[in-house]
CSV table of C-alpha atoms and ligand atoms in Angstrom, one decimal:
chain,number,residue,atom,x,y,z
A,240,UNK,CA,21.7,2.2,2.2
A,241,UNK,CA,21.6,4.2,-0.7
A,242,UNK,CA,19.4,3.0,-4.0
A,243,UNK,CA,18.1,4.7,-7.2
A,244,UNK,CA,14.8,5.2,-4.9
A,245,UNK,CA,16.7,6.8,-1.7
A,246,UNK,CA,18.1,9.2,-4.1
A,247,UNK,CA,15.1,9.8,-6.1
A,248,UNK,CA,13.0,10.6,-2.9
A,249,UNK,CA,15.3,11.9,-0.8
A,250,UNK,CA,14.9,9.9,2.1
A,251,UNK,CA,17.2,7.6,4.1
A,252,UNK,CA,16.2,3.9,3.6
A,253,UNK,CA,14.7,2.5,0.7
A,254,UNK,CA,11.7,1.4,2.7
A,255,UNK,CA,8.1,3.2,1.6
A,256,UNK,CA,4.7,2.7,3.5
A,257,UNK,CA,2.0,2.6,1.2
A,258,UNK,CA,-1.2,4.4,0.8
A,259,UNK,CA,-4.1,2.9,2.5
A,260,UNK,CA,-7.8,4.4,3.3
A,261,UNK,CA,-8.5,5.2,7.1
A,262,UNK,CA,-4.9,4.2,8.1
A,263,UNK,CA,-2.5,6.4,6.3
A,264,UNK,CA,-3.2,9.7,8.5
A,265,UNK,CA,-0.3,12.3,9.4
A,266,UNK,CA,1.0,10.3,12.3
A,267,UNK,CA,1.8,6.9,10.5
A,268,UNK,CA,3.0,9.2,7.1
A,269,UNK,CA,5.1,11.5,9.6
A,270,UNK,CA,6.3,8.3,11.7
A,271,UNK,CA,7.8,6.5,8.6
A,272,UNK,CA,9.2,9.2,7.0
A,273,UNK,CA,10.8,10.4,11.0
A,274,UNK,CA,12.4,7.0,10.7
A,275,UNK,CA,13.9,7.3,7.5
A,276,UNK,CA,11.6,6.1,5.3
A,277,UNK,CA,8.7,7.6,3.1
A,278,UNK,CA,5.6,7.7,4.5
A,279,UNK,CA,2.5,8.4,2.6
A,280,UNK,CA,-1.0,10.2,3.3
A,281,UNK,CA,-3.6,8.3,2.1
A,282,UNK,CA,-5.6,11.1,0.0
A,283,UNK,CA,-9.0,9.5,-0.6
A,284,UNK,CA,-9.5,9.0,3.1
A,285,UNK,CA,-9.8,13.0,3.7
A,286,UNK,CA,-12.8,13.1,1.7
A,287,UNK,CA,-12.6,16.6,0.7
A,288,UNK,CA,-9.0,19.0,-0.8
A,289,UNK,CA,-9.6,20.9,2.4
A,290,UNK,CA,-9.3,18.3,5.0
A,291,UNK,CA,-6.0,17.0,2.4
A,292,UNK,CA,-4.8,20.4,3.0
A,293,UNK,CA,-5.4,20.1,6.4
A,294,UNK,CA,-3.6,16.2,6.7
A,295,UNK,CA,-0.6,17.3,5.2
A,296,UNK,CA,-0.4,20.6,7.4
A,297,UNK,CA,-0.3,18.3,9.8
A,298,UNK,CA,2.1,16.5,8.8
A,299,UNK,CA,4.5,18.8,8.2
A,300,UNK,CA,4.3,19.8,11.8
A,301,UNK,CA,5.5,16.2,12.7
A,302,UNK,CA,7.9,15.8,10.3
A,303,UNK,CA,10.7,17.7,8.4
A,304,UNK,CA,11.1,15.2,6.0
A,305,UNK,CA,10.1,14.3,2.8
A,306,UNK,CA,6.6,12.4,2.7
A,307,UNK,CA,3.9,11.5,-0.1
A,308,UNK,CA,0.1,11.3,-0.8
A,309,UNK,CA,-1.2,9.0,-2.1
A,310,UNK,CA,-4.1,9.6,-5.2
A,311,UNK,CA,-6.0,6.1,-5.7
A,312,UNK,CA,-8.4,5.7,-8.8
A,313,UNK,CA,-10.8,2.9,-8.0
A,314,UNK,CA,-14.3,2.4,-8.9
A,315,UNK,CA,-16.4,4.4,-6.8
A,316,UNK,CA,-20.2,5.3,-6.1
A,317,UNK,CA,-19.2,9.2,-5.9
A,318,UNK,CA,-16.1,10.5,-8.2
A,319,UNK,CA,-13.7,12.2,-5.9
A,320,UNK,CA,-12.4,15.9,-6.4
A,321,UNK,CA,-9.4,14.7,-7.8
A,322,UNK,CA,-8.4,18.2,-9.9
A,323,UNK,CA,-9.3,19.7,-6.1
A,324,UNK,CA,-6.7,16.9,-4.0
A,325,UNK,CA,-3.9,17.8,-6.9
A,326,UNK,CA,-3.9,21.4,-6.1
A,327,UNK,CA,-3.9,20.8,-2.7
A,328,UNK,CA,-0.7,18.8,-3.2
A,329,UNK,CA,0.7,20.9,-5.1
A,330,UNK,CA,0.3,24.3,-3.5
A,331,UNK,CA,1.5,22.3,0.2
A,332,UNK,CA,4.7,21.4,-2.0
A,333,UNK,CA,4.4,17.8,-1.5
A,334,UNK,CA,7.4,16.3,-3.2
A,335,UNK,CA,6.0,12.7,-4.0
A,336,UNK,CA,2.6,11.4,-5.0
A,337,UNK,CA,1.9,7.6,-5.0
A,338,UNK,CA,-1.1,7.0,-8.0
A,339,UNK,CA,-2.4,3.4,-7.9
A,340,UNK,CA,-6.0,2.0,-9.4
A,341,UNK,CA,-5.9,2.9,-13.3
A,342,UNK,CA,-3.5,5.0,-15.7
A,343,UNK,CA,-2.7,8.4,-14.5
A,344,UNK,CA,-1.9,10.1,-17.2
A,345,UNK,CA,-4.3,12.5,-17.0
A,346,UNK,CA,-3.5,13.9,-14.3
A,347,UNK,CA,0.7,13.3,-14.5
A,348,UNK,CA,1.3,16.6,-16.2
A,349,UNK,CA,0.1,18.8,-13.3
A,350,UNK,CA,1.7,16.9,-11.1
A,351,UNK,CA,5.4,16.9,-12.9
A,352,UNK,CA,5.1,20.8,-14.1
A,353,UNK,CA,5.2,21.1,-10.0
A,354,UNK,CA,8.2,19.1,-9.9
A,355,UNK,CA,6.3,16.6,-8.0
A,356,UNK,CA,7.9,12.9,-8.3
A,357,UNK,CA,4.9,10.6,-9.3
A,358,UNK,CA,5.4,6.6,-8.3
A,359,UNK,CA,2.6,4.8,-9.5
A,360,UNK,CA,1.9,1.0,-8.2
A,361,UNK,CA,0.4,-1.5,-10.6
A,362,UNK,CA,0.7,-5.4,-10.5
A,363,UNK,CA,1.2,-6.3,-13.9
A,364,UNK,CA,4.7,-6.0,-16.1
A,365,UNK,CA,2.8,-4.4,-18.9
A,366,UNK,CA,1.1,-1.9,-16.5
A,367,UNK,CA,5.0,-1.0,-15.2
A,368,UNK,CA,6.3,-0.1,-18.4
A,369,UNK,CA,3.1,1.9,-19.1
A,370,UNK,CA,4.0,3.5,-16.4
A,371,UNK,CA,7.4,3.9,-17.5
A,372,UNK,CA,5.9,5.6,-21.0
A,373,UNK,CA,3.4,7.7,-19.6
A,374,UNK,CA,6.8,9.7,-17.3
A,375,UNK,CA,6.2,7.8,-14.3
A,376,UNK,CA,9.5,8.3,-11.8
A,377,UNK,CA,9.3,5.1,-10.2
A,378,UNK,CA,6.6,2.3,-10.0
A,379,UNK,CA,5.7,0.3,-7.0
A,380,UNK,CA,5.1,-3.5,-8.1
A,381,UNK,CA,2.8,-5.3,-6.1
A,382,UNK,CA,2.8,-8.6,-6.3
A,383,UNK,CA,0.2,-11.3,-5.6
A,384,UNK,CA,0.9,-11.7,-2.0
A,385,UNK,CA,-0.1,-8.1,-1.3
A,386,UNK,CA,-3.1,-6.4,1.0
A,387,UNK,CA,-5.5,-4.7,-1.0
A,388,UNK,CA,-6.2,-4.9,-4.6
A,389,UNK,CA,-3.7,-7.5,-5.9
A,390,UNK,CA,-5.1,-6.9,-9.9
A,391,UNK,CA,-6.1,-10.0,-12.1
A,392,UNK,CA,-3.3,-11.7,-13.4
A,393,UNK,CA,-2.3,-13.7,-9.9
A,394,UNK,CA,1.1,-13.2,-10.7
A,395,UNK,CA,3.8,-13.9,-7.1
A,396,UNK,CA,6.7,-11.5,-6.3
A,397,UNK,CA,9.1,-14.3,-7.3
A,398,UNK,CA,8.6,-13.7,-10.7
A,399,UNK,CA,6.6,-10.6,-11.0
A,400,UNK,CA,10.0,-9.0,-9.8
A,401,UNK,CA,12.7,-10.2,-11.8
A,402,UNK,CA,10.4,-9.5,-14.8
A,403,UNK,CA,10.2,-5.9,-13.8
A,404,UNK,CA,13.7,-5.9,-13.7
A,405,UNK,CA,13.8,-7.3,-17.2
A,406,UNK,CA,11.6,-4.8,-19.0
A,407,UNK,CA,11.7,-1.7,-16.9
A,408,UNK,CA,14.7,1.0,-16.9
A,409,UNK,CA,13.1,3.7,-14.4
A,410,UNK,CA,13.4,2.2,-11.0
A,411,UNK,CA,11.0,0.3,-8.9
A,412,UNK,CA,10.0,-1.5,-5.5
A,413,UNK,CA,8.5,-4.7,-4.3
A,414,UNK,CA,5.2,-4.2,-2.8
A,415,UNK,CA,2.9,-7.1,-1.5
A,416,UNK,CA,4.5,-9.4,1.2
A,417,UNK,CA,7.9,-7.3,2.4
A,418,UNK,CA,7.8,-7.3,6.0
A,419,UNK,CA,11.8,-7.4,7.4
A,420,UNK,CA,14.8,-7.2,6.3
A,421,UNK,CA,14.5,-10.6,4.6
A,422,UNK,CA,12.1,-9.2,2.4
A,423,UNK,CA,14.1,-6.1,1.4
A,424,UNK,CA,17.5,-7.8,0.5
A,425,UNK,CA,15.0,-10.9,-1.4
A,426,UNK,CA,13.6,-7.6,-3.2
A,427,UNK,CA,17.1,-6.3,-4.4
A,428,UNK,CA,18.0,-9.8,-5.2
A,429,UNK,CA,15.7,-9.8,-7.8
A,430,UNK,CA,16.1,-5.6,-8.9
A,431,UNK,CA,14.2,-3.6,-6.7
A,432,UNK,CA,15.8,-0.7,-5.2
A,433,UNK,CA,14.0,-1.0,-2.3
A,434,UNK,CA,10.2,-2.1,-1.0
A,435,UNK,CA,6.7,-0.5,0.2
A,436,UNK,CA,5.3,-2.1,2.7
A,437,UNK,CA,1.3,-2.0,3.7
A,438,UNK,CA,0.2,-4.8,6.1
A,439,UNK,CA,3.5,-4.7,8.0
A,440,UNK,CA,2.9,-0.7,9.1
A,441,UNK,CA,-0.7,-1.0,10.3
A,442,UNK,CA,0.7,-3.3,13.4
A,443,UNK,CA,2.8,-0.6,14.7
A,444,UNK,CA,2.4,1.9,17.8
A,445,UNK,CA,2.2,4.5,15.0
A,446,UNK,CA,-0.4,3.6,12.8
A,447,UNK,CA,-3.5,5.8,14.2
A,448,UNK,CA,-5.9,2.8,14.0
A,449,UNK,CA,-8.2,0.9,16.9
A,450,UNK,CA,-5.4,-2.0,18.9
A,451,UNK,CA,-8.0,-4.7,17.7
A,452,UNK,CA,-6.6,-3.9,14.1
A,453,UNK,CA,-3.1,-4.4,15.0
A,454,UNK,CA,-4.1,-7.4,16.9
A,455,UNK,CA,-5.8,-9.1,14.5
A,456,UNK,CA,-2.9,-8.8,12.3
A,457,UNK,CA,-0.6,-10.3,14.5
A,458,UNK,CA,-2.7,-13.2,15.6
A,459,UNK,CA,-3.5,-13.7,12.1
A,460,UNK,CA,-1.9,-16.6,9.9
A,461,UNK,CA,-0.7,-16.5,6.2
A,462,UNK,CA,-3.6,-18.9,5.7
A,463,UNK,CA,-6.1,-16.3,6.8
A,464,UNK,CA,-7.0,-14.0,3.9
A,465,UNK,CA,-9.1,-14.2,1.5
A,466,UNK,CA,-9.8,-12.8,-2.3
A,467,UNK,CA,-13.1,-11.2,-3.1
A,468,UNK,CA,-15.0,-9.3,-5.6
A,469,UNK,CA,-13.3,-11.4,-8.2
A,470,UNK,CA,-16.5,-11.8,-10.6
A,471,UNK,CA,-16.6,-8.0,-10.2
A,472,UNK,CA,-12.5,-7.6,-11.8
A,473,UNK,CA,-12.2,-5.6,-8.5
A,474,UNK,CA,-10.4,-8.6,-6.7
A,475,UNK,CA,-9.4,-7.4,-3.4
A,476,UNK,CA,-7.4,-9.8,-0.3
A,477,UNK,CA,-8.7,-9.1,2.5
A,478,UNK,CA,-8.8,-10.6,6.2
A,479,UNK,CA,-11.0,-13.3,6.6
A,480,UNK,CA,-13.9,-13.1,9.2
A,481,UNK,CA,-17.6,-13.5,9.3
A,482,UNK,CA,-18.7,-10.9,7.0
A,483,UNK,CA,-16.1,-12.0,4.5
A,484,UNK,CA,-17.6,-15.5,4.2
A,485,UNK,CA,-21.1,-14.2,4.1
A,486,UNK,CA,-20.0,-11.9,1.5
A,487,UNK,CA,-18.2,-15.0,-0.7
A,488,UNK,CA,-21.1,-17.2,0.7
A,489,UNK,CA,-23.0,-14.3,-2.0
A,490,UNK,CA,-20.7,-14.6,-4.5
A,491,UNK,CA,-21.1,-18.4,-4.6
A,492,UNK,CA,-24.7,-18.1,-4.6
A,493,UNK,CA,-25.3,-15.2,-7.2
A,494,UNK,CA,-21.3,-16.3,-9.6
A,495,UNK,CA,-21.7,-13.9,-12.7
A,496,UNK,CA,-24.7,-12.0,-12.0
A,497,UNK,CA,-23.1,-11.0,-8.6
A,498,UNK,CA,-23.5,-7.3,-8.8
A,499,UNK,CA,-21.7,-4.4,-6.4
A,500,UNK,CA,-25.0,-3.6,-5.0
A,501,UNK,CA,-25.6,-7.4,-3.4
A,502,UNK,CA,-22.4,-6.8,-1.5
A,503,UNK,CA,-23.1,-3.2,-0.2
A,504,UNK,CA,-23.2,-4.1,3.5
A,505,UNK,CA,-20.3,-6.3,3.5
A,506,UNK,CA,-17.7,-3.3,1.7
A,507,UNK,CA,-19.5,0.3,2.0
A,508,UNK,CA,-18.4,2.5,4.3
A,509,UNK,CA,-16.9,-0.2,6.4
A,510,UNK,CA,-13.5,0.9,7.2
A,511,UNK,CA,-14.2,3.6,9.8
A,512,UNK,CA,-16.2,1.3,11.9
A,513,UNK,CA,-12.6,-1.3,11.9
A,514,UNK,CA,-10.0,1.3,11.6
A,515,UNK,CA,-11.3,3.6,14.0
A,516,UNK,CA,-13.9,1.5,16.3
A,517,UNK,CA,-12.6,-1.7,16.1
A,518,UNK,CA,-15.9,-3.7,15.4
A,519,UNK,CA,-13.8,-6.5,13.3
A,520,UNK,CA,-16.7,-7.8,12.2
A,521,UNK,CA,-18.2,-4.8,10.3
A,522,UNK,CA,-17.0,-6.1,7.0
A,523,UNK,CA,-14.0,-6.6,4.5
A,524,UNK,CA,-10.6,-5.0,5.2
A,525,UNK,CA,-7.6,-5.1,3.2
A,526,UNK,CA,-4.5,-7.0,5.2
A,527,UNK,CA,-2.2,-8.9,3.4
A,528,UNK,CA,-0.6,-12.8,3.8
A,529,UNK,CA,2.5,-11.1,4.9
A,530,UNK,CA,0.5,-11.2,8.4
A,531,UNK,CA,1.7,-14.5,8.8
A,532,UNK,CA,5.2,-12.8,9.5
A,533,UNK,CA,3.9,-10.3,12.0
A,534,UNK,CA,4.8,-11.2,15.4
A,535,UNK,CA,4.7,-8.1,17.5
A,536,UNK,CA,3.5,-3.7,17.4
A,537,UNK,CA,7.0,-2.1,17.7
A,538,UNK,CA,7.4,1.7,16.6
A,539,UNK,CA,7.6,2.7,13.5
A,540,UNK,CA,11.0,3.5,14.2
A,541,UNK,CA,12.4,0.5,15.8
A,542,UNK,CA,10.4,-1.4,13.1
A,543,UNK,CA,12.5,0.0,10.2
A,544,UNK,CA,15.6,0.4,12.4
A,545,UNK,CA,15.1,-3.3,12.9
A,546,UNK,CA,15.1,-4.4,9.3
A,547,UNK,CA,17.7,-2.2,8.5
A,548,UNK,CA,20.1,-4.0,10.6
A,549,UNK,CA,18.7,-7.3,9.7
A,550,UNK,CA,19.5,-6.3,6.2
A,551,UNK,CA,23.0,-5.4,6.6
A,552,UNK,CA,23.4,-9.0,8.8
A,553,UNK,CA,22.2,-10.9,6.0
A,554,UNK,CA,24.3,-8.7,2.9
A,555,UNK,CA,27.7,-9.2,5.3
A,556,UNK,CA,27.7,-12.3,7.0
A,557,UNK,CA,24.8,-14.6,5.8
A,558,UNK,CA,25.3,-13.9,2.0
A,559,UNK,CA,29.3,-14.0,2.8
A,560,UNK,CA,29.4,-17.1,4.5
A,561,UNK,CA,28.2,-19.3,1.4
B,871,LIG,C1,-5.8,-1.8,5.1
B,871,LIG,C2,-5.2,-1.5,3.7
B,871,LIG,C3,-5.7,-0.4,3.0
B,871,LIG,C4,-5.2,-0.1,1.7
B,871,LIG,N1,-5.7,1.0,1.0
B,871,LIG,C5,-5.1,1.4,-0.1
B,871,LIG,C6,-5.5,2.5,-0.8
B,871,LIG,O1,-6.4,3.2,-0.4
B,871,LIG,N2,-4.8,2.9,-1.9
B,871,LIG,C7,-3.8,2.1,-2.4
B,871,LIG,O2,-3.2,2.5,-3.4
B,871,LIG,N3,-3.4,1.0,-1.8
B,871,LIG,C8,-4.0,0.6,-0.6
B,871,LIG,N4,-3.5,-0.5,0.0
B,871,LIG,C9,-2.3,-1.2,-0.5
B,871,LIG,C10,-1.0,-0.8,0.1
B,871,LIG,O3,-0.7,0.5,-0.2
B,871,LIG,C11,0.2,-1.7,-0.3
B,871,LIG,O4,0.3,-1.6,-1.7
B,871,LIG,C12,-0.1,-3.2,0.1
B,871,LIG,O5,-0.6,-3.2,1.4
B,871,LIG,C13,1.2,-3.9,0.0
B,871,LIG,O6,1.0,-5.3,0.4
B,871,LIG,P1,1.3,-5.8,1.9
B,871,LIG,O7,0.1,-5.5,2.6
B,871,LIG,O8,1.6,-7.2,1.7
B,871,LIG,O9,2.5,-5.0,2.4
B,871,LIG,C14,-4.1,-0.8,1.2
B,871,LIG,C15,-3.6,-1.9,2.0
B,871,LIG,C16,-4.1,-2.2,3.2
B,871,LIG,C17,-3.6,-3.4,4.0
């Protein structure tokens, strides 16, 4: 399938896997991109430009083809090296670079001197065609439904999408709930040219985390996340469990004074212990509703191979049949 986004990347299928800390390592990145797609290095999760360099080394001896890092600017205790992960990127000749959290524009003109090919995911319309203005290639738009941080404005792919496609000229995918080939024709319906998937790529025999992980998202319903940290404007869906509702037990409790610190031992330094351990209960992980479509943990490459056909079914004989 070719879009504005297979041709801007390079790649095969218009199918992206998105950033995410302690899960986006070499062998998911390498695996996606193998299969057609782009797969992304999450760059934050290194912890240092040397261990980036390292990641993508890696990755390039998995895979010939092109893949991203991704550069996330979130609120954090310690204020990454983000100068030092750039020239990492750059100088591996990495030839995309997902940004998410706030405006990149400080850093876009390193990044575009390289010839590097910046999409940036937001989750609001006006933060798209900021995007746009600022010499963004592409922007990922991630709707309501999605794992991770969703933004403030609650605003579902069913219109999130189409208004993208009203305002923005460069061109863009649906993020937040795409798990099949459903999701991806549903995305182009409404002007995506093609989607990025999170939640759907952690259950996969690729994705380099503990089998509980992939487990829980399969037996998990789209009835099971939950949004936290709202009070903090840091609202983040997550899977629930027990140290989600002691953590919005806290936020109940404490409302508006809720601070970051009260919620330290529910959301600091939690992910290796889940991604890696598989203690499910060591506190609040991204996943997104779209777990209530994940059934199974195929490869990477059936996965995408699978929604590719499903796709194609739907476009010529589903669609045709009406
Ligand atoms: C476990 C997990 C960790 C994530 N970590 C990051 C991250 O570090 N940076 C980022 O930009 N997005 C992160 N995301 C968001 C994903 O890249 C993607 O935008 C989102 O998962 C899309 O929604 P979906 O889960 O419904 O597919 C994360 C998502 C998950 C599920």
């Amino acid at each position: 399938m070719k879009t504005k986004i297979t041709e801007l990347f390079g790649i095969e299928h218009p199918i992206i896997q998105g950033g995410m800390h302690h899960v986006g390592f070499a062998e998911l990145a390498a695996a996606v991109s193998n299969a057609g797609g782009l797969g992304t290095i999450t760059g934050l999760t290194q912890g240092t430009p040397e261990k980036l360099a390292n990641e993508i080394a890696r990755c390039k001896e998995m895979t010939d083809k092109p893949f991203a890092v991704n550069l996330t600017f979130l609120p954090s205790l310690t204020a990454p090296d983000y100068p030092g992960l750039i020239k990492e990127i750059i100088d591996a000749g990495v030839p995309v670079v997902e940004t998410a959290g706030r405006n990149p524009a400080e850093y876009l003109p390193a990044l575009k001197e390289a010839g590097i090919k910046v999409i940036h995911k937001c989750t609001s319309v006006r933060h798209s065609i900021k995007a746009q203005s600022i010499g963004c290639d592409a922007v990922s738009v991630d709707g309501f439904e999605c794992g991770g941080h969703p933004g403030e404005d609650d605003i579902p792919n069913f219109i999130l999408l189409p208004r993208a496609a009203e305002e923005l000229e460069i061109p863009f995918v649906a993020s937040g709930g795409m798990a099949d080939g459903r999701s991806l024709v549903a995305a182009m319906a409404l002007g995506a040219e093609g989607m990025n998937m999170g939640t759907r790529f952690i259950a996969t025999q690729d994705a380099p985390v503990h089998q509980n992980v992939k487990e829980a998202i399969v037996n998990a319903t789209e009835l099971d996340t939950r949004l936290i940290m709202r009070s903090l404007t840091n609202t983040e869906r997550v899977l629930n469990n027990e140290a989600v509702e002691r953590l919005m037990e806290k936020e109940k409790r404490l409302g508006d004074d809720l601070k970051f610190e009260d919620i330290l031992d529910e959301v600091a330094g939690v992910y290796p212990k889940i991604m890696h351990e598989g203690t499910m209960e060591a506190g609040a992980w991204s996943c997104g509703m779209v777990a209530g479509l994940v059934n199974d943990i195929p490869t990477v490459q059936d996965l995408i191979n699978n929604i590719m056909s499903q796709a194609d079914e739907i476009i010529k004989s589903r669609l045709q049949n009406f």
